[in-house]
Coordinates of C-alpha atoms in Angstrom, one line a residue:
X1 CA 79.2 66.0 171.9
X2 CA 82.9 65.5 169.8
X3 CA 81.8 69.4 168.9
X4 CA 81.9 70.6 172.0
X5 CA 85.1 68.8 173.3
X6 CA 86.5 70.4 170.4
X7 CA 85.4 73.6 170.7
X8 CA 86.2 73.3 174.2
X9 CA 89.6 72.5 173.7
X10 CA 90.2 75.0 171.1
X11 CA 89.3 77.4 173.7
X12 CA 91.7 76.3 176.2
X13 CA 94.6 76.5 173.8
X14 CA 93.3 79.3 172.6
X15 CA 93.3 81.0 176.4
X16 CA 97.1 79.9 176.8
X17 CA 98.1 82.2 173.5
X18 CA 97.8 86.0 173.7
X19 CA 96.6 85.8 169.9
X20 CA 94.1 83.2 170.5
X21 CA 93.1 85.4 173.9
X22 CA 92.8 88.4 171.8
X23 CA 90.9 86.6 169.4
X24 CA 88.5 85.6 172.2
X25 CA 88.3 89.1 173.5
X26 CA 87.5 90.3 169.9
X27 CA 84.7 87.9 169.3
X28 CA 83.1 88.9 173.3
X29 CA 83.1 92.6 172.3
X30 CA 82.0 92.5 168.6
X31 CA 79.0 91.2 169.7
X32 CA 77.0 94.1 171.6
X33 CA 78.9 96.9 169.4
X34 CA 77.3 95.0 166.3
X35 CA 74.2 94.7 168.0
X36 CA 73.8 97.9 169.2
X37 CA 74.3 99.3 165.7
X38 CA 72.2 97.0 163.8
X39 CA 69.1 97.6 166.1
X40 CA 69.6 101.4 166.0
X41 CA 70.0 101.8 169.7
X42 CA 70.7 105.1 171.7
X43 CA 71.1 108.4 169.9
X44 CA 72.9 108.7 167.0
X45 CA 76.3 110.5 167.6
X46 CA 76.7 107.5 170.5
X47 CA 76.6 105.4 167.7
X48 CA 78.4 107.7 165.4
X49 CA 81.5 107.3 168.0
X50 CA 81.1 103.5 168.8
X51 CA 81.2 102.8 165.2
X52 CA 84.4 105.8 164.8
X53 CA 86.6 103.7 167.5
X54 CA 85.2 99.9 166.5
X55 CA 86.1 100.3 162.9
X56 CA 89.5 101.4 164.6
X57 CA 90.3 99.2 167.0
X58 CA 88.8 95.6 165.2
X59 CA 91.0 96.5 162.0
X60 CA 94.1 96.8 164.3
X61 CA 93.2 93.1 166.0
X62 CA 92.9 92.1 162.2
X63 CA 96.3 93.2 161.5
X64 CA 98.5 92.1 164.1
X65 CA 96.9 88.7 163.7
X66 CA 97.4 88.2 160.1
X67 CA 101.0 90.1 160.0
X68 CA 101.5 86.9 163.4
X69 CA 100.6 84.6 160.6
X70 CA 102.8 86.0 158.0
X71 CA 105.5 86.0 160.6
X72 CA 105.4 82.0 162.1
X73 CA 107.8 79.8 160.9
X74 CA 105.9 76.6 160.6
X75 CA 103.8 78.2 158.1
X76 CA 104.7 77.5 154.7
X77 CA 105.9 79.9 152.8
X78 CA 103.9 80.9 149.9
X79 CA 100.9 81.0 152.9
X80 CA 103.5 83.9 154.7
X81 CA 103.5 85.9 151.5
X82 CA 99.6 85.8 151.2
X83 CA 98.7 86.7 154.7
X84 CA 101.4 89.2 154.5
X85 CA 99.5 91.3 152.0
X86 CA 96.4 90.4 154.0
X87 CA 97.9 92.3 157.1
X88 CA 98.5 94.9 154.6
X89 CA 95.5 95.5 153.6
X90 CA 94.1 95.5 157.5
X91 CA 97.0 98.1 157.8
X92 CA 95.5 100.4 154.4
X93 CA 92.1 99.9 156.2
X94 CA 93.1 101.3 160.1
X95 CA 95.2 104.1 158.5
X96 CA 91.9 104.9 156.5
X97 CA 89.7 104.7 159.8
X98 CA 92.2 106.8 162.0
X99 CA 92.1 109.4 159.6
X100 CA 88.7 109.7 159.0
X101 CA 88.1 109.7 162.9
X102 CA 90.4 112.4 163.0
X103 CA 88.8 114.3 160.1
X104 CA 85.3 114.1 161.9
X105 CA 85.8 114.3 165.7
X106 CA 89.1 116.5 165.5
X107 CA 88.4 118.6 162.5
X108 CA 84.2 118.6 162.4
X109 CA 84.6 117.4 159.0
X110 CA 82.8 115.2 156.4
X111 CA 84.3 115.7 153.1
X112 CA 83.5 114.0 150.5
X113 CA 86.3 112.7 149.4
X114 CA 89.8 112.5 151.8
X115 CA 93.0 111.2 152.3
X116 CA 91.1 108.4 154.0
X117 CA 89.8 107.5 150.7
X118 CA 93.4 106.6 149.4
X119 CA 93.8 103.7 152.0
X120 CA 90.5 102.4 151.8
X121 CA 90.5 101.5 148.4
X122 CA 94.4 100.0 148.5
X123 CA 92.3 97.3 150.9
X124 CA 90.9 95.7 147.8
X125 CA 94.1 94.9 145.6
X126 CA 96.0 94.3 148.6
X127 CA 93.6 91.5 149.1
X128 CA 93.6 90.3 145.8
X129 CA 97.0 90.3 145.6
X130 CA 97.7 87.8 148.6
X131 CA 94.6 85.9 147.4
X132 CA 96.6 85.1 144.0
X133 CA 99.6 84.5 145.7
X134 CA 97.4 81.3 147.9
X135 CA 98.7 77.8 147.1
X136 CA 97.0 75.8 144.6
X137 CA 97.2 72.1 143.1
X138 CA 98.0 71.8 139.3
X139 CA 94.9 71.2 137.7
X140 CA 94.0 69.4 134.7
X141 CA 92.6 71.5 131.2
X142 CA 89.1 70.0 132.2
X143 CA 89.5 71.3 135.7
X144 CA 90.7 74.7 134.7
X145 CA 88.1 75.5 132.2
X146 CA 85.4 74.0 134.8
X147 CA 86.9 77.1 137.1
X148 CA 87.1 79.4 135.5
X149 CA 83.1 78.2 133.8
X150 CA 81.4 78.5 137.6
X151 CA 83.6 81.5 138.8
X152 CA 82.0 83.1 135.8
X153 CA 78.9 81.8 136.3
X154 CA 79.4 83.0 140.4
X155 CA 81.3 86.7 139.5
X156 CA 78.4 87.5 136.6
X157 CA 75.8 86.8 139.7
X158 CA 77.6 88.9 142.0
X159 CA 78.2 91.7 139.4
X160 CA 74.5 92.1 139.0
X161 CA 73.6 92.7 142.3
X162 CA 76.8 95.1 143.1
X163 CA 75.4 96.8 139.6
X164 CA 72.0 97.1 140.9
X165 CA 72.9 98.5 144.5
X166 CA 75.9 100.4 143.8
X167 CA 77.1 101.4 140.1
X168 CA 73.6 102.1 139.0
X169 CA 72.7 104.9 141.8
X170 CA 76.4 106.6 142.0
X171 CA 76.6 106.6 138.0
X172 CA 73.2 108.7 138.3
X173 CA 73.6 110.6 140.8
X174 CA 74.7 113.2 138.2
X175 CA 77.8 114.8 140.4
X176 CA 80.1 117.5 138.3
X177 CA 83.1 116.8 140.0
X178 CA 84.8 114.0 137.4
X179 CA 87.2 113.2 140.4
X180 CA 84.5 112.5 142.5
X181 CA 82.4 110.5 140.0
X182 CA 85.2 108.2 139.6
X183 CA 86.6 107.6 143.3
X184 CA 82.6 106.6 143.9
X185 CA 82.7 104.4 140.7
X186 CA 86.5 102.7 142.5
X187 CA 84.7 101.5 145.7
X188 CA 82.5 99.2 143.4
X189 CA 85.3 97.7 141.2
X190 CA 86.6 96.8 145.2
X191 CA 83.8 95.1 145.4
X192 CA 84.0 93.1 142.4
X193 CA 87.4 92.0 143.7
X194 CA 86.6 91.1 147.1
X195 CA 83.6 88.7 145.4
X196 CA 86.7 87.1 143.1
X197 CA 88.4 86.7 146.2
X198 CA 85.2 84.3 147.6
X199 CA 84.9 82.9 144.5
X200 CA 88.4 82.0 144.3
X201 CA 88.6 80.8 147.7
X202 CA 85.5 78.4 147.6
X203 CA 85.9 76.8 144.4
X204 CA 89.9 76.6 144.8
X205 CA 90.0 75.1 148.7
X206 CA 89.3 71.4 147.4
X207 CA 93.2 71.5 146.6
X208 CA 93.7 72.9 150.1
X209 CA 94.7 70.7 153.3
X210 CA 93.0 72.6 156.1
X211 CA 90.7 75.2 154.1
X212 CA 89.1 76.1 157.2
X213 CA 91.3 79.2 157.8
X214 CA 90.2 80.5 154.2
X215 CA 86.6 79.6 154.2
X216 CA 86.3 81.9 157.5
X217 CA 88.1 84.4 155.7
X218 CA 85.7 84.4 152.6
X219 CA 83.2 84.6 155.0
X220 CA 84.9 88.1 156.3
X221 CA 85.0 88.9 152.8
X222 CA 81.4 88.9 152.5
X223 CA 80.4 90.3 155.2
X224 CA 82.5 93.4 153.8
X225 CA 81.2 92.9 150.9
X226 CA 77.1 93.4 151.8
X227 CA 78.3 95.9 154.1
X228 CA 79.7 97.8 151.4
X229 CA 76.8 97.4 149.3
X230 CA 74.1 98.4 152.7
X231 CA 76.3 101.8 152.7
X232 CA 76.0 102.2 148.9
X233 CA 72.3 101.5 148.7
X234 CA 71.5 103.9 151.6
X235 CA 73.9 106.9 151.0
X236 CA 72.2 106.7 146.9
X237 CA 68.8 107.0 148.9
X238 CA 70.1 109.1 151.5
X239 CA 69.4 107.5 154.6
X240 CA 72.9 106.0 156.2
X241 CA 74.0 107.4 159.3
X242 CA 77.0 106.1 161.0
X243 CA 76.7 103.5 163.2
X244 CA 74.0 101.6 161.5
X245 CA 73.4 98.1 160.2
X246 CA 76.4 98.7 157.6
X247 CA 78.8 99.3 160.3
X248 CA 77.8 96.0 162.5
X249 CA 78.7 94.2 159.2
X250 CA 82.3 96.2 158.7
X251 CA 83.2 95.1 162.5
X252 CA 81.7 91.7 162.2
X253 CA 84.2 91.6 158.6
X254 CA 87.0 92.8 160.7
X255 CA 86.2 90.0 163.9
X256 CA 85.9 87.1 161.3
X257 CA 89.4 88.3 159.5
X258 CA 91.2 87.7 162.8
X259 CA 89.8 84.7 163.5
X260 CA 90.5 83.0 160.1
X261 CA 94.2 84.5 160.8
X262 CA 93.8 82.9 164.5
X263 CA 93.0 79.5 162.6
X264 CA 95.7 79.3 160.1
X265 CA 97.9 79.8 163.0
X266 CA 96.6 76.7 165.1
X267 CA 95.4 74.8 162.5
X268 CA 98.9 75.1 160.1
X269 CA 100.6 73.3 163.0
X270 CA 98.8 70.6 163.5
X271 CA 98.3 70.0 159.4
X272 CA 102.5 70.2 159.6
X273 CA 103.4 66.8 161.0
X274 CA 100.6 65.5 158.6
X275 CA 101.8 63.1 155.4
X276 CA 99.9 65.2 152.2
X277 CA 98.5 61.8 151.2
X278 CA 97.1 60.7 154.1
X279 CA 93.1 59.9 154.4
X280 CA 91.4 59.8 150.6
X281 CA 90.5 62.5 148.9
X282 CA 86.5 63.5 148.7
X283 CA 85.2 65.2 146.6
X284 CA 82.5 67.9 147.3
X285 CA 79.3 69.8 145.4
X286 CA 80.0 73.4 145.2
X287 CA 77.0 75.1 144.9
X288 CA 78.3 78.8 144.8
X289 CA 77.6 79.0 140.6
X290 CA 73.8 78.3 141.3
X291 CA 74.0 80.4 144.0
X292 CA 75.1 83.3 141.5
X293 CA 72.2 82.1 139.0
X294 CA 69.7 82.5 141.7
X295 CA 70.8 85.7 142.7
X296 CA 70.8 87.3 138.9
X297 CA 67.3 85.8 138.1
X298 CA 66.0 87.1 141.4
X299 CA 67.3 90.5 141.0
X300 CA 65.3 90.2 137.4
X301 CA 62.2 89.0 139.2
X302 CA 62.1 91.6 141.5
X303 CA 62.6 94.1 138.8
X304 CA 59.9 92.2 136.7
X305 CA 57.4 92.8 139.4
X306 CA 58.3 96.6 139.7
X307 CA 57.6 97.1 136.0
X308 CA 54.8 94.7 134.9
X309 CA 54.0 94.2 131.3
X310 CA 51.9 91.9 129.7
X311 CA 53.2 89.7 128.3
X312 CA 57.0 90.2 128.7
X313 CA 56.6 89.3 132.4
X314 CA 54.6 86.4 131.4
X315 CA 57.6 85.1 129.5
X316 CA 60.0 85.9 132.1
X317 CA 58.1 84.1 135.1
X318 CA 58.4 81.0 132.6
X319 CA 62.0 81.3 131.6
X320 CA 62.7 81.5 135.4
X321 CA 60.7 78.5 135.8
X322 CA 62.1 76.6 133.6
X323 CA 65.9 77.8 134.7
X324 CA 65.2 76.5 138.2
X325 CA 64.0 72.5 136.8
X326 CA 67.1 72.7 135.1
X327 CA 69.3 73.8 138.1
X328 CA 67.4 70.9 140.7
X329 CA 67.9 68.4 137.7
X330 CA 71.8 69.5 137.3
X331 CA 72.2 69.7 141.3
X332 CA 71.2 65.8 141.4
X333 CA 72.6 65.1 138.5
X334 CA 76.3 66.6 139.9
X335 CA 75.6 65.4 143.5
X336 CA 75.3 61.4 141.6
X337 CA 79.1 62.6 140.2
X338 CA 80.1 63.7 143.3
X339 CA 79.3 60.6 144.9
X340 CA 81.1 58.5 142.5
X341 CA 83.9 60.4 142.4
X342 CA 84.1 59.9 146.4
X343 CA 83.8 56.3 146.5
X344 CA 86.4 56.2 143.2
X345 CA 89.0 58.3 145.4
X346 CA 88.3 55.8 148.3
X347 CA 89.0 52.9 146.4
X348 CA 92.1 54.8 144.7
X349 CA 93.3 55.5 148.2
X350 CA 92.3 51.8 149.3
X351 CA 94.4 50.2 146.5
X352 CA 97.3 52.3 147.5
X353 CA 97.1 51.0 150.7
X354 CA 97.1 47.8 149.6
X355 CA 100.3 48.1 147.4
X356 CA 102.1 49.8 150.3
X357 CA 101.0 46.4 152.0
X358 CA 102.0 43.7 149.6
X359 CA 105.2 45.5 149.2
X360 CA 106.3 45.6 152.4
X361 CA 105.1 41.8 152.6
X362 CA 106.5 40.4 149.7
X363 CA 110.2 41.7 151.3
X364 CA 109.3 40.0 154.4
X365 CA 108.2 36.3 153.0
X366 CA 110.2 36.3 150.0
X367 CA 113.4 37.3 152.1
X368 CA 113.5 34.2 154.4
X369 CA 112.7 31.9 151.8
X370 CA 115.6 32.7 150.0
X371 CA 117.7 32.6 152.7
X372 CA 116.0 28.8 153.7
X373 CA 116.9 27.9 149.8
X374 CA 120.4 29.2 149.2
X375 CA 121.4 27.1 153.0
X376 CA 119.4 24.4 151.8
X377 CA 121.7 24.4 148.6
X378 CA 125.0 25.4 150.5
X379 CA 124.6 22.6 153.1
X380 CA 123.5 20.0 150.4
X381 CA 126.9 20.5 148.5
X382 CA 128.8 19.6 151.4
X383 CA 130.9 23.0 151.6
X384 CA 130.1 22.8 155.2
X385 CA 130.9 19.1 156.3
X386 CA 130.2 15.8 155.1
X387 CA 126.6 15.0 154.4
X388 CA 125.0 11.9 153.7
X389 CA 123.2 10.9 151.0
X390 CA 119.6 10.3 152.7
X391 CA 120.5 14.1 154.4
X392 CA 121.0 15.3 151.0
X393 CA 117.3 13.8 149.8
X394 CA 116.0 15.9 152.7
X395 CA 117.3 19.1 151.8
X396 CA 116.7 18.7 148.3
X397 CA 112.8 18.1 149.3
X398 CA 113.1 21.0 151.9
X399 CA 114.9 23.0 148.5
X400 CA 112.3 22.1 146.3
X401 CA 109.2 23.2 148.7
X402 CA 110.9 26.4 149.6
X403 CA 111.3 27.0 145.7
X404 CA 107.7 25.5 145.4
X405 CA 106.2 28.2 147.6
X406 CA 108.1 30.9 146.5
X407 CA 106.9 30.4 143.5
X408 CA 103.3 30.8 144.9
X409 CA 104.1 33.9 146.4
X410 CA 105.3 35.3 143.4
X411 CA 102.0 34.6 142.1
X412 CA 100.0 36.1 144.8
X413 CA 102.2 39.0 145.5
X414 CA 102.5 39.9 141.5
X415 CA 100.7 43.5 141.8
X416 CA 99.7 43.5 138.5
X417 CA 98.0 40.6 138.2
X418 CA 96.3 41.1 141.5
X419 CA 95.2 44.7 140.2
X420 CA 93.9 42.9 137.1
X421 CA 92.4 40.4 138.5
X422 CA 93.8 37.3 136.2
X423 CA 95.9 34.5 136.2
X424 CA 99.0 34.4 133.1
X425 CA 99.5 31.4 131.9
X426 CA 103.0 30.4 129.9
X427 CA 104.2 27.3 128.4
X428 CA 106.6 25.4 130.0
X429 CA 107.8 21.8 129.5
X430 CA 108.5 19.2 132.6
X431 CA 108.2 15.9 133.4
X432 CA 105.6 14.6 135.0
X433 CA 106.9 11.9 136.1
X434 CA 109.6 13.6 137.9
X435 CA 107.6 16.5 139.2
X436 CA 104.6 13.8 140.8
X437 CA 107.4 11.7 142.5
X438 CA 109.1 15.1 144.1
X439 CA 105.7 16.1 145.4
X440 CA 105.6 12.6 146.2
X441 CA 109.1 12.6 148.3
X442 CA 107.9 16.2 149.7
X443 CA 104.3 14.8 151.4
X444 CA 106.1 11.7 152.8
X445 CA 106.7 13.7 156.4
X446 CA 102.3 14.2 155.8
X447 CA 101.5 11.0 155.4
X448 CA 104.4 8.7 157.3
X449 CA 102.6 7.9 160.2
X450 CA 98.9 8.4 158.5
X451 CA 96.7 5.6 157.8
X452 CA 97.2 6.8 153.7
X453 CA 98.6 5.3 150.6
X454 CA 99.8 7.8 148.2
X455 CA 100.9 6.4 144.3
X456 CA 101.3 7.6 140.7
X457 CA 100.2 6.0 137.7
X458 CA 102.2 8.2 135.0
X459 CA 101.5 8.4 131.4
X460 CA 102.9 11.7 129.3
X461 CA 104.3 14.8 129.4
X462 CA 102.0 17.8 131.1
X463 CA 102.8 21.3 131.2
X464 CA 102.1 24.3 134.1
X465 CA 104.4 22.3 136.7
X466 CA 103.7 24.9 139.6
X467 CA 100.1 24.8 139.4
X468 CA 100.0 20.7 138.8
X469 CA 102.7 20.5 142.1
X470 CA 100.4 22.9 143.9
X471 CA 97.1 20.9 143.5
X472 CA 99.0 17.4 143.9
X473 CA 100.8 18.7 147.3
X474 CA 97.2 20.2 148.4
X475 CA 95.9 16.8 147.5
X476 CA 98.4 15.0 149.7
X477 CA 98.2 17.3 152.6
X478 CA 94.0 16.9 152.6
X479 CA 94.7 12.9 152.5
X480 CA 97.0 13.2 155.1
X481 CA 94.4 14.8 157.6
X482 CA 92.1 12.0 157.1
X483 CA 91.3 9.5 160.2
X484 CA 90.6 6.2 157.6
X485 CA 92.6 4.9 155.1
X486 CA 92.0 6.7 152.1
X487 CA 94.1 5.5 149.4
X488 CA 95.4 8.0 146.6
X489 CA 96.4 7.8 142.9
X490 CA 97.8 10.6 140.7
X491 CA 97.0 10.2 137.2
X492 CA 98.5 11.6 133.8
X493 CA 96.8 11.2 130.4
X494 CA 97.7 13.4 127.7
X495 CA 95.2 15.3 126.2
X496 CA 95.8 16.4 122.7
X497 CA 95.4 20.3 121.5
X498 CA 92.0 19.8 119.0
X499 CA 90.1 17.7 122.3
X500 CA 87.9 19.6 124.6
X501 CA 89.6 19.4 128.5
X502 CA 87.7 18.3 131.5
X503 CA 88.2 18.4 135.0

């Protein structure tokens, strides 16, 4: 239900903005044109045209979305410059569709290789080079080198299959032009880029506040991407026509592209009265390099099967078996590191919160305190009138427990001993005496009008006066609370260094 009242609401805001309607009309039409194509419906120059003006008219929503995005203020620069290139590259691709619609419904022609050509391959680098220019957090050497270790792992995956199902059938087709040869050989290097480009946005959004713009557009990306790969695959075999499943994955690229631009629009302005540290950081399993992994061994395994021999297949059934235990056994293991390395940022993010606290606290108890002491000590001097001498005992005991808990906030509020979870101990020398009959002089308020009897048998010198005044005052105040007569009697006894203490 908390989906659907956000979807719904999306919606609605959505409705009120011309992108966000245009968006919404996008997403309405894509639909039927992509089903129509994929399922092969109607004859095929109807399709032939409704694939002509779609690629046409979706690459044009793309554009003026993502050039909107470039364009908005509250939009953070550097995320400007990259959709900025992005809209470029929507433009490349629409000059490359107009042409090649005018090429083969005004001219009649087919050529192999056109003007068209040009722009469509400038879609790939344009991509790339707003995909570089995407904001990312410093990383650590260990993080880098993990990075660039999986997007390796990810890109070598990807490169097999885009070798298999593209490079492999234009290298042989054996065409004499040179030219040629190598504007068919381009289109697969475009490929390679736009599978950096979900590489680099999955494994790089963890540094991102609200990746959900980007994730969407790696999506697009992929959908380009096995549409690219459906056309290669059935133009080596010779079987595409226009307006087949290839095409429903070009529009549906196209659709997604304008949402994700539609996204970083709405979603930017929200994120922008945000704080960057607020809510803890989690961490998250990214299984994109296994993904890569499964795809190269199962492009092997299918070629295996092809080509049976005895007992090379034999071996490679077993490495593949024993590649996928070591995969399951690495996913739980890093799934146990993500987990710790959520509840580690939780408590990170939970100590923070808890400085911020005591901070702000110890300003607001330590503040009055001082205040209560330095009037205690102003008023006891008489700078402000005459005072007596039994008024002057009474500040000096209201002094002396101010000072007294002060000091016990000190303690508690001390960040560094709370964070480490010990008490320091120092030497200090005091007199007992003195200390037990302040305490004393301090409790008599407590236990005036109690049925108690508070004394002091003193002996010797004892050290730590806070912590002996804070268990004698917490002594005093517990006697104080009692209904009976309950007489008490402090006691000192030195203890020398060699005996053992007891309580």
């Amino acid at each position: 239900m908390p989906h659907i009242y956000v979807i719904r609401q999306t919606l609605r805001s959505w409705l009120r903005d011309w992108g966000g309607a245009l968006t919404i009309m996008a997403l309405i039409l894509v639909i039927p044109c992509a089903v129509w194509m994929a399922l092969e419906l109607g004859d095929a120059e109807t399709r032939n045209w409704l694939a002509q003006t779609t690629y046409l008219f979706f690459s044009i929503v793309a554009m003026m979305l993502t050039f909107r995005v470039a364009r908005a203020a509250h939009v953070p620069a550097r995320i400007r410059r990259s959709w900025l290139f992005f809209g470029a590259a929507f433009l490349a691709s629409g000059l490359g569709n107009a042409i090649w619609l005018i090429y083969t419904k005004a001219l009649h022609q087919e050529p192999a290789a056109s003007w068209a050509d040009l722009f469509w391959l400038a879609f790939y680098p344009l991509i790339l080079i707003g995909l570089l220019f995407l904001p990312t957090a410093p990383r650590q050497r260990a993080e880098r080198v993990a990075f660039w270790l999986d997007a390796g792992a990810t890109l070598v995956g990807g490169g097999m299959l885009i070798w298999f199902f593209s490079v492999l059938p234009r290298a042989g087709a054996g065409l004499d032009d040179p030219w040629l040869t190598a504007l068919l050989l381009a289109y697969p290097v475009g490929d390679l880029i736009a599978l950096f480009g979900v590489v680099r946005i999955a494994l790089g959004s963890d540094n991102w506040r609200g990746a959900l713009p980007m994730h969407m557009f790696s999506l697009g990306l992929l959908a380009f991407l096995a549409g690219d790969l459906g056309y290669s695959s059935m133009m080596m075999s010779e079987t595409y026509q226009e307006g087949m499943w290839p095409s429903s994955l070009w529009i549906a690229a196209y659709t997604i592209f304008a949402v994700a631009a539609q996204l970083q629009l709405t979603s930017q302005a929200a994120l922008a009265g945000q704080s960057a540290t607020d809510g803890a950081t989690t961490a998250s399993l990214n299984l994109l390099p296994y993904l890569g992994i499964v795809v190269g061994f199962g492009l092997l395994l299918a070629v295996t099967i092809q080509n049976w021999t005895r007992p090379l297949g034999d071996l490679i059934i077993g490495a593949l078996a024993l590649t996928v235990i070591v995969m399951v056994r690495q996913i739980v293991a890093m799934r146990e590191n993500v987990r710790l390395a959520t509840e580690r940022a939780a408590a990170e993010h939970a100590s923070q919160i808890k400085s911020e606290f005591l901070a702000n606290m110890s300003h607001e108890l330590r503040t009055p305190l001082n205040s209560i002491i330095n009037f205690t000590r102003i008023i006891s001097t008489g700078a402000r009138g005459p005072v007596t001498p039994e008024q002057i005992d009474y500040l000096n005991r209201v002094r002396q427990s101010g000072e007294h808990l002060l000091g016990l906030i000190n303690d508690i509020l001390d960040l560094s001993k709370i964070e480490a979870d010990r008490m320091e101990l120092f030497r200090e020398s005091f007199q007992i005496g003195d200390l037990i009959q302040s305490v004393l002089a301090t409790a008599s308020g407590l236990v005036k009008e109690k049925p108690s009897n508070c004394g002091a048998r003193l002996r010797q010198t004892c050290r730590r006066s806070t912590l002996i005044a804070h268990a004698f005052g917490r002594s005093c105040s517990t006697c104080s609370r009692m209904r009976q007569s309950s007489p008490m009697l402090a006691q000192s006894q030195y203890v020398p260094r060699s005996a053992t203490a007891r309580s």
